[in-house]
Amino acid sequence: MKKLSTTFLLFVLLSFTPVDEAYAQSEVSNGYNPLSLRQVHESYLMWKRTLWRRVDLMEKQNKPFFAINRELSKVIIEAVQNGVLIPYSSDSVNDSNIMAREDFLTNIQQETFEEDDPFGGGFEEDDPFAAFEEDDPFAEEEVVEETGPVFIPNREFSIFEIKEDLYFDRVHSRIYFDIQSISMYLPGDSFYNNSGVEKPVASFRFIDLYNLFKSMPKEAIWYNERNIAQHKNLGDAFLLRLFKGIIVKVANADDIRVSELYSKSRKEGIMASFKVEQDLMEWEANLWEY
């Protein structure tokens, strides 16, 4: 009887517990990162750092990600246009910064000049050398057709930034790289970039990209030019770390990049990135002493 009363009391308490609160509690105590492709409980993490890598797909080692008509940027852009991939406005890729599809399309459109823009072509009214044509009363009225937005070619988006966690799994006694998000940029030297600096387009969850790549085995490929019978899926290529990218930022309290620490010259910034990479490898070796 006492056992029955206890069971009934527990049932009553659970019945009056708000569903949202119960879900929130389970979500907080879950201990797993929803952005991770390889799910590892936080209690297994002995050490973790967050890194940002800049990947230039025009570099020789990264060319397989950028094969003609199979560009990584092409796969991503078409997926967003078709509504099967969600873009985000920052690399934190949480629900609070989901980018509207219209905003994404605006980011990949060519910039247009206003009619009165002196740098956009045409003549000004007070220009004495401007061409002047009289109105022809017998001329047919010219019909101006409205055209849709003109998009920047997919191959122009060749810069990507990878945000990843580097952690030591105490259970398996090894270091893992866990890609969290990938951001796409328009290079500063692109003909379609008037600002001259790299223009961020959008960020994407890597777990979403991985599932997208796996659903497109014939389109989303890492092109193996040495053996075309052994192309790899883009998702597998990222997991196998077939890309080459330099570290541009390590998580820090001031949220500054490596180049800002060594701003004297571009060469010093690049050397500093390699130094960070070497320090991480040395740290991994030292972990085996514990």
mmCIF file of C-alpha atoms in Angstrom:
data_model
loop_
_atom_site.group_PDB
_atom_site.id
_atom_site.type_symbol
_atom_site.label_atom_id
_atom_site.label_comp_id
_atom_site.label_asym_id
_atom_site.label_seq_id
_atom_site.Cartn_x
_atom_site.Cartn_y
_atom_site.Cartn_z
ATOM 1 C CA MET A 1 0.000 0.000 0.000
ATOM 2 C CA LYS A 2 2.848 2.364 0.889
ATOM 3 C CA LYS A 3 4.559 1.577 -2.413
ATOM 4 C CA LEU A 4 1.322 2.290 -4.291
ATOM 5 C CA SER A 5 0.942 5.660 -2.534
ATOM 6 C CA THR A 6 4.499 6.659 -3.444
ATOM 7 C CA THR A 7 3.902 5.767 -7.087
ATOM 8 C CA PHE A 8 0.670 7.775 -7.159
ATOM 9 C CA LEU A 9 2.390 10.816 -5.599
ATOM 10 C CA LEU A 10 5.174 10.662 -8.191
ATOM 11 C CA PHE A 11 2.595 10.469 -10.993
ATOM 12 C CA VAL A 12 0.803 13.566 -9.661
ATOM 13 C CA LEU A 13 4.041 15.575 -9.440
ATOM 14 C CA LEU A 14 5.034 14.667 -12.989
ATOM 15 C CA SER A 15 1.582 15.536 -14.266
ATOM 16 C CA PHE A 16 1.858 19.115 -13.005
ATOM 17 C CA THR A 17 5.425 19.666 -14.233
ATOM 18 C CA PRO A 18 5.452 22.002 -17.271
ATOM 19 C CA VAL A 19 6.506 20.252 -20.454
ATOM 20 C CA ASP A 20 8.827 23.083 -21.530
ATOM 21 C CA GLU A 21 10.582 23.099 -18.170
ATOM 22 C CA ALA A 22 11.056 19.348 -18.215
ATOM 23 C CA TYR A 23 12.488 19.531 -21.726
ATOM 24 C CA ALA A 24 14.810 22.372 -20.770
ATOM 25 C CA GLN A 25 16.135 20.432 -17.792
ATOM 26 C CA SER A 26 16.833 17.354 -19.896
ATOM 27 C CA GLU A 27 18.484 19.524 -22.552
ATOM 28 C CA VAL A 28 20.788 21.189 -20.029
ATOM 29 C CA SER A 29 21.733 17.939 -18.324
ATOM 30 C CA ASN A 30 22.157 16.095 -21.613
ATOM 31 C CA GLY A 31 25.859 16.916 -21.784
ATOM 32 C CA TYR A 32 26.204 16.532 -25.561
ATOM 33 C CA ASN A 33 26.982 19.166 -28.180
ATOM 34 C CA PRO A 34 24.138 19.246 -30.760
ATOM 35 C CA LEU A 35 26.552 20.599 -33.399
ATOM 36 C CA SER A 36 28.950 17.670 -33.108
ATOM 37 C CA LEU A 37 28.857 14.918 -35.674
ATOM 38 C CA ARG A 38 30.686 12.626 -33.277
ATOM 39 C CA GLN A 39 28.718 12.769 -30.035
ATOM 40 C CA VAL A 40 30.960 12.797 -26.950
ATOM 41 C CA HIS A 41 29.717 13.494 -23.439
ATOM 42 C CA GLU A 42 31.232 16.578 -21.833
ATOM 43 C CA SER A 43 32.480 14.496 -18.900
ATOM 44 C CA TYR A 44 34.840 12.725 -21.329
ATOM 45 C CA LEU A 45 36.541 15.989 -22.303
ATOM 46 C CA MET A 46 39.824 16.484 -20.506
ATOM 47 C CA TRP A 47 40.885 19.516 -22.557
ATOM 48 C CA LYS A 48 39.323 21.580 -25.359
ATOM 49 C CA ARG A 49 40.175 24.562 -27.560
ATOM 50 C CA THR A 50 38.183 26.248 -30.321
ATOM 51 C CA LEU A 51 40.011 27.117 -33.549
ATOM 52 C CA TRP A 52 39.191 29.009 -36.727
ATOM 53 C CA ARG A 53 40.924 28.038 -39.971
ATOM 54 C CA ARG A 54 40.967 29.979 -43.228
ATOM 55 C CA VAL A 55 40.719 27.715 -46.261
ATOM 56 C CA ASP A 56 41.461 29.084 -49.734
ATOM 57 C CA LEU A 57 39.974 26.725 -52.310
ATOM 58 C CA MET A 58 42.183 28.211 -55.027
ATOM 59 C CA GLU A 59 45.245 26.651 -53.397
ATOM 60 C CA LYS A 60 46.528 23.491 -55.061
ATOM 61 C CA GLN A 61 45.811 21.162 -52.135
ATOM 62 C CA ASN A 62 42.228 22.436 -51.882
ATOM 63 C CA LYS A 63 41.419 22.294 -55.614
ATOM 64 C CA PRO A 64 39.530 18.944 -55.275
ATOM 65 C CA PHE A 65 36.906 20.865 -53.278
ATOM 66 C CA PHE A 66 36.615 23.313 -56.168
ATOM 67 C CA ALA A 67 36.328 21.199 -59.319
ATOM 68 C CA ILE A 68 34.528 22.796 -62.256
ATOM 69 C CA ASN A 69 30.731 22.487 -61.877
ATOM 70 C CA ARG A 70 31.249 20.657 -58.575
ATOM 71 C CA GLU A 71 32.437 23.576 -56.478
ATOM 72 C CA LEU A 72 31.727 23.481 -52.763
ATOM 73 C CA SER A 73 30.226 26.962 -53.088
ATOM 74 C CA LYS A 74 27.938 25.800 -55.919
ATOM 75 C CA VAL A 75 26.576 22.909 -53.860
ATOM 76 C CA ILE A 76 25.921 25.193 -50.889
ATOM 77 C CA ILE A 77 24.332 28.055 -52.843
ATOM 78 C CA GLU A 78 21.991 25.793 -54.787
ATOM 79 C CA ALA A 79 20.964 24.023 -51.571
ATOM 80 C CA VAL A 80 19.995 27.332 -49.951
ATOM 81 C CA GLN A 81 18.152 28.440 -53.085
ATOM 82 C CA ASN A 82 16.201 25.175 -53.065
ATOM 83 C CA GLY A 83 15.355 25.572 -49.393
ATOM 84 C CA VAL A 84 17.155 22.436 -48.177
ATOM 85 C CA LEU A 85 19.951 24.200 -46.249
ATOM 86 C CA ILE A 86 19.612 26.830 -43.519
ATOM 87 C CA PRO A 87 22.081 29.769 -43.584
ATOM 88 C CA TYR A 88 23.144 31.641 -40.446
ATOM 89 C CA SER A 89 24.439 35.172 -39.979
ATOM 90 C CA SER A 90 27.402 34.156 -37.772
ATOM 91 C CA ASP A 91 29.493 31.094 -37.010
ATOM 92 C CA SER A 92 27.727 30.537 -33.690
ATOM 93 C CA VAL A 93 24.941 28.984 -35.855
ATOM 94 C CA ASN A 94 22.218 28.985 -33.227
ATOM 95 C CA ASP A 95 18.500 29.546 -33.658
ATOM 96 C CA SER A 96 18.776 33.240 -32.770
ATOM 97 C CA ASN A 97 20.851 34.129 -35.847
ATOM 98 C CA ILE A 98 19.153 32.203 -38.632
ATOM 99 C CA MET A 99 19.517 34.173 -41.865
ATOM 100 C CA ALA A 100 16.479 34.705 -44.041
ATOM 101 C CA ARG A 101 16.723 33.165 -47.493
ATOM 102 C CA GLU A 102 16.135 36.594 -49.056
ATOM 103 C CA ASP A 103 19.097 38.044 -47.135
ATOM 104 C CA PHE A 104 21.320 35.222 -48.336
ATOM 105 C CA LEU A 105 20.310 35.842 -51.946
ATOM 106 C CA THR A 106 21.066 39.539 -51.465
ATOM 107 C CA ASN A 107 24.575 38.669 -50.249
ATOM 108 C CA ILE A 108 25.348 36.757 -53.445
ATOM 109 C CA GLN A 109 23.933 39.372 -55.837
ATOM 110 C CA GLN A 110 26.071 41.677 -57.907
ATOM 111 C CA GLU A 111 26.121 45.266 -56.703
ATOM 112 C CA THR A 112 24.352 47.717 -58.999
ATOM 113 C CA PHE A 113 25.038 51.424 -59.531
ATOM 114 C CA GLU A 114 22.412 54.117 -59.356
ATOM 115 C CA GLU A 115 21.678 56.094 -62.516
ATOM 116 C CA ASP A 116 23.071 59.312 -61.036
ATOM 117 C CA ASP A 117 26.264 57.615 -59.847
ATOM 118 C CA PRO A 118 29.176 59.245 -61.764
ATOM 119 C CA PHE A 119 31.176 56.014 -61.384
ATOM 120 C CA GLY A 120 28.377 53.891 -62.763
ATOM 121 C CA GLY A 121 28.572 55.154 -66.339
ATOM 122 C CA GLY A 122 26.492 57.627 -68.365
ATOM 123 C CA PHE A 123 26.735 61.413 -68.625
ATOM 124 C CA GLU A 124 25.854 64.216 -66.281
ATOM 125 C CA GLU A 125 23.542 67.010 -67.311
ATOM 126 C CA ASP A 126 26.240 69.714 -67.215
ATOM 127 C CA ASP A 127 28.788 67.686 -69.192
ATOM 128 C CA PRO A 128 29.589 69.737 -72.361
ATOM 129 C CA PHE A 129 31.025 66.651 -74.066
ATOM 130 C CA ALA A 130 28.014 64.485 -73.379
ATOM 131 C CA ALA A 131 26.323 62.899 -76.338
ATOM 132 C CA PHE A 132 23.069 64.613 -77.212
ATOM 133 C CA GLU A 133 20.284 63.079 -79.192
ATOM 134 C CA GLU A 134 17.093 64.818 -80.216
ATOM 135 C CA ASP A 135 13.807 63.073 -79.666
ATOM 136 C CA ASP A 136 12.697 61.340 -82.821
ATOM 137 C CA PRO A 137 8.917 61.786 -83.212
ATOM 138 C CA PHE A 138 8.770 58.801 -85.571
ATOM 139 C CA ALA A 139 10.822 56.465 -83.416
ATOM 140 C CA GLU A 140 9.089 53.520 -81.836
ATOM 141 C CA GLU A 141 8.728 53.616 -78.096
ATOM 142 C CA GLU A 142 11.448 51.541 -76.508
ATOM 143 C CA VAL A 143 10.187 48.912 -74.125
ATOM 144 C CA VAL A 144 12.413 48.309 -71.130
ATOM 145 C CA GLU A 145 12.158 44.776 -69.843
ATOM 146 C CA GLU A 146 12.508 44.234 -66.135
ATOM 147 C CA THR A 147 15.261 41.802 -65.280
ATOM 148 C CA GLY A 148 15.713 39.829 -62.099
ATOM 149 C CA PRO A 149 18.724 39.994 -59.796
ATOM 150 C CA VAL A 150 22.102 39.088 -61.251
ATOM 151 C CA PHE A 151 24.029 36.705 -59.039
ATOM 152 C CA ILE A 152 27.772 36.519 -58.557
ATOM 153 C CA PRO A 153 29.254 33.397 -60.226
ATOM 154 C CA ASN A 154 29.603 30.466 -57.850
ATOM 155 C CA ARG A 155 33.341 30.124 -58.462
ATOM 156 C CA GLU A 156 33.955 33.569 -57.022
ATOM 157 C CA PHE A 157 33.219 32.289 -53.502
ATOM 158 C CA SER A 158 36.522 30.545 -52.886
ATOM 159 C CA ILE A 159 37.274 31.489 -49.270
ATOM 160 C CA PHE A 160 35.877 29.445 -46.395
ATOM 161 C CA GLU A 161 36.431 29.622 -42.662
ATOM 162 C CA ILE A 162 36.134 26.490 -40.549
ATOM 163 C CA LYS A 163 35.272 26.720 -36.870
ATOM 164 C CA GLU A 164 36.197 23.560 -35.005
ATOM 165 C CA ASP A 165 36.739 22.211 -31.508
ATOM 166 C CA LEU A 166 39.974 20.454 -30.697
ATOM 167 C CA TYR A 167 39.561 18.230 -27.652
ATOM 168 C CA PHE A 168 41.213 15.366 -25.817
ATOM 169 C CA ASP A 169 38.927 12.421 -25.127
ATOM 170 C CA ARG A 170 40.001 10.937 -21.791
ATOM 171 C CA VAL A 171 38.161 7.669 -22.515
ATOM 172 C CA HIS A 172 39.789 6.953 -25.881
ATOM 173 C CA SER A 173 43.035 8.754 -24.957
ATOM 174 C CA ARG A 174 43.348 10.722 -28.167
ATOM 175 C CA ILE A 175 42.706 14.127 -29.697
ATOM 176 C CA TYR A 176 39.760 14.745 -32.017
ATOM 177 C CA PHE A 177 38.924 17.582 -34.406
ATOM 178 C CA ASP A 178 35.220 18.379 -34.293
ATOM 179 C CA ILE A 179 34.054 20.796 -37.020
ATOM 180 C CA GLN A 180 31.201 22.977 -35.770
ATOM 181 C CA SER A 181 30.464 25.364 -38.624
ATOM 182 C CA ILE A 182 31.713 26.512 -42.017
ATOM 183 C CA SER A 183 31.449 30.122 -43.223
ATOM 184 C CA MET A 184 31.589 31.267 -46.848
ATOM 185 C CA TYR A 185 33.295 34.492 -47.968
ATOM 186 C CA LEU A 186 33.680 36.528 -51.122
ATOM 187 C CA PRO A 187 37.436 37.231 -51.549
ATOM 188 C CA GLY A 188 38.608 40.806 -51.248
ATOM 189 C CA ASP A 189 40.338 40.675 -54.635
ATOM 190 C CA SER A 190 37.229 39.450 -56.444
ATOM 191 C CA PHE A 191 36.030 41.548 -59.385
ATOM 192 C CA TYR A 192 32.580 41.539 -57.780
ATOM 193 C CA ASN A 193 33.775 42.862 -54.419
ATOM 194 C CA ASN A 194 34.036 46.647 -54.440
ATOM 195 C CA SER A 195 35.045 46.911 -50.778
ATOM 196 C CA GLY A 196 38.438 45.258 -51.229
ATOM 197 C CA VAL A 197 38.070 43.175 -48.055
ATOM 198 C CA GLU A 198 36.694 39.683 -47.622
ATOM 199 C CA LYS A 199 32.919 39.839 -47.469
ATOM 200 C CA PRO A 200 31.107 37.312 -45.249
ATOM 201 C CA VAL A 201 28.174 35.661 -47.004
ATOM 202 C CA ALA A 202 26.740 33.145 -44.530
ATOM 203 C CA SER A 203 27.623 30.397 -42.070
ATOM 204 C CA PHE A 204 26.331 26.841 -41.940
ATOM 205 C CA ARG A 205 26.213 24.031 -39.422
ATOM 206 C CA PHE A 206 28.666 21.349 -40.420
ATOM 207 C CA ILE A 207 26.269 18.606 -39.355
ATOM 208 C CA ASP A 208 23.720 20.054 -41.822
ATOM 209 C CA LEU A 209 26.345 20.216 -44.560
ATOM 210 C CA TYR A 210 27.461 16.653 -43.883
ATOM 211 C CA ASN A 211 23.915 15.341 -44.233
ATOM 212 C CA LEU A 212 23.478 17.418 -47.405
ATOM 213 C CA PHE A 213 26.677 16.060 -48.955
ATOM 214 C CA LYS A 214 25.698 12.482 -48.143
ATOM 215 C CA SER A 215 22.348 13.004 -49.871
ATOM 216 C CA MET A 216 24.162 14.125 -53.054
ATOM 217 C CA PRO A 217 26.699 11.358 -53.775
ATOM 218 C CA LYS A 218 27.114 12.311 -57.449
ATOM 219 C CA GLU A 219 27.230 16.095 -57.073
ATOM 220 C CA ALA A 220 29.006 16.714 -53.747
ATOM 221 C CA ILE A 221 32.348 15.105 -54.498
ATOM 222 C CA TRP A 222 35.965 15.729 -53.628
ATOM 223 C CA TYR A 223 37.531 15.377 -57.067
ATOM 224 C CA ASN A 224 40.409 12.890 -57.116
ATOM 225 C CA GLU A 225 42.285 13.836 -60.267
ATOM 226 C CA ARG A 226 44.905 11.115 -59.711
ATOM 227 C CA ASN A 227 42.282 8.384 -59.732
ATOM 228 C CA ILE A 228 38.838 9.387 -60.965
ATOM 229 C CA ALA A 229 37.488 6.010 -59.878
ATOM 230 C CA GLN A 230 38.104 7.014 -56.265
ATOM 231 C CA HIS A 231 36.343 10.339 -55.806
ATOM 232 C CA LYS A 232 35.252 10.991 -52.235
ATOM 233 C CA ASN A 233 32.139 12.550 -50.831
ATOM 234 C CA LEU A 234 32.672 16.097 -49.566
ATOM 235 C CA GLY A 235 31.475 15.072 -46.112
ATOM 236 C CA ASP A 236 34.095 12.323 -45.893
ATOM 237 C CA ALA A 237 36.757 14.671 -47.271
ATOM 238 C CA PHE A 238 36.192 17.063 -44.375
ATOM 239 C CA LEU A 239 36.248 14.263 -41.801
ATOM 240 C CA LEU A 240 39.488 12.940 -43.327
ATOM 241 C CA ARG A 241 40.847 16.505 -43.175
ATOM 242 C CA LEU A 242 41.865 16.610 -46.823
ATOM 243 C CA PHE A 243 41.772 20.412 -46.750
ATOM 244 C CA LYS A 244 44.624 22.792 -45.984
ATOM 245 C CA GLY A 245 43.907 25.813 -43.821
ATOM 246 C CA ILE A 246 45.914 28.086 -41.572
ATOM 247 C CA ILE A 247 44.758 28.937 -38.059
ATOM 248 C CA VAL A 248 43.493 32.527 -37.991
ATOM 249 C CA LYS A 249 42.033 32.560 -34.486
ATOM 250 C CA VAL A 250 42.116 30.623 -31.240
ATOM 251 C CA ALA A 251 39.354 31.218 -28.709
ATOM 252 C CA ASN A 252 40.479 33.966 -26.313
ATOM 253 C CA ALA A 253 38.962 36.441 -23.873
ATOM 254 C CA ASP A 254 39.597 39.439 -26.157
ATOM 255 C CA ASP A 255 38.174 37.646 -29.227
ATOM 256 C CA ILE A 256 41.055 38.808 -31.420
ATOM 257 C CA ARG A 257 42.679 37.038 -34.334
ATOM 258 C CA VAL A 258 46.230 35.821 -34.648
ATOM 259 C CA SER A 259 46.928 38.497 -37.266
ATOM 260 C CA GLU A 260 45.954 41.220 -34.779
ATOM 261 C CA LEU A 261 48.556 39.967 -32.326
ATOM 262 C CA TYR A 262 51.201 40.167 -35.055
ATOM 263 C CA SER A 263 50.025 43.103 -37.140
ATOM 264 C CA LYS A 264 53.442 44.376 -38.245
ATOM 265 C CA SER A 265 53.369 42.413 -41.466
ATOM 266 C CA ARG A 266 51.368 39.741 -43.249
ATOM 267 C CA LYS A 267 54.385 37.441 -43.148
ATOM 268 C CA GLU A 268 54.563 37.620 -39.348
ATOM 269 C CA GLY A 269 50.863 36.813 -39.120
ATOM 270 C CA ILE A 270 51.290 33.702 -41.283
ATOM 271 C CA MET A 271 54.325 32.572 -39.302
ATOM 272 C CA ALA A 272 52.364 33.079 -36.088
ATOM 273 C CA SER A 273 49.614 30.810 -37.428
ATOM 274 C CA PHE A 274 52.143 28.048 -38.068
ATOM 275 C CA LYS A 275 53.571 28.603 -34.579
ATOM 276 C CA VAL A 276 50.107 28.093 -33.058
ATOM 277 C CA GLU A 277 49.750 24.862 -35.054
ATOM 278 C CA GLN A 278 53.103 23.595 -33.796
ATOM 279 C CA ASP A 279 52.260 24.502 -30.193
ATOM 280 C CA LEU A 280 49.034 22.500 -30.412
ATOM 281 C CA MET A 281 50.904 19.467 -31.745
ATOM 282 C CA GLU A 282 53.429 19.784 -28.926
ATOM 283 C CA TRP A 283 50.610 20.056 -26.400
ATOM 284 C CA GLU A 284 49.065 16.861 -27.780
ATOM 285 C CA ALA A 285 52.377 15.056 -27.320
ATOM 286 C CA ASN A 286 52.682 16.314 -23.746
ATOM 287 C CA LEU A 287 49.211 15.030 -22.881
ATOM 288 C CA TRP A 288 50.521 11.473 -23.083
ATOM 289 C CA GLU A 289 52.613 12.162 -19.980
ATOM 290 C CA TYR A 290 49.500 12.378 -17.787
#
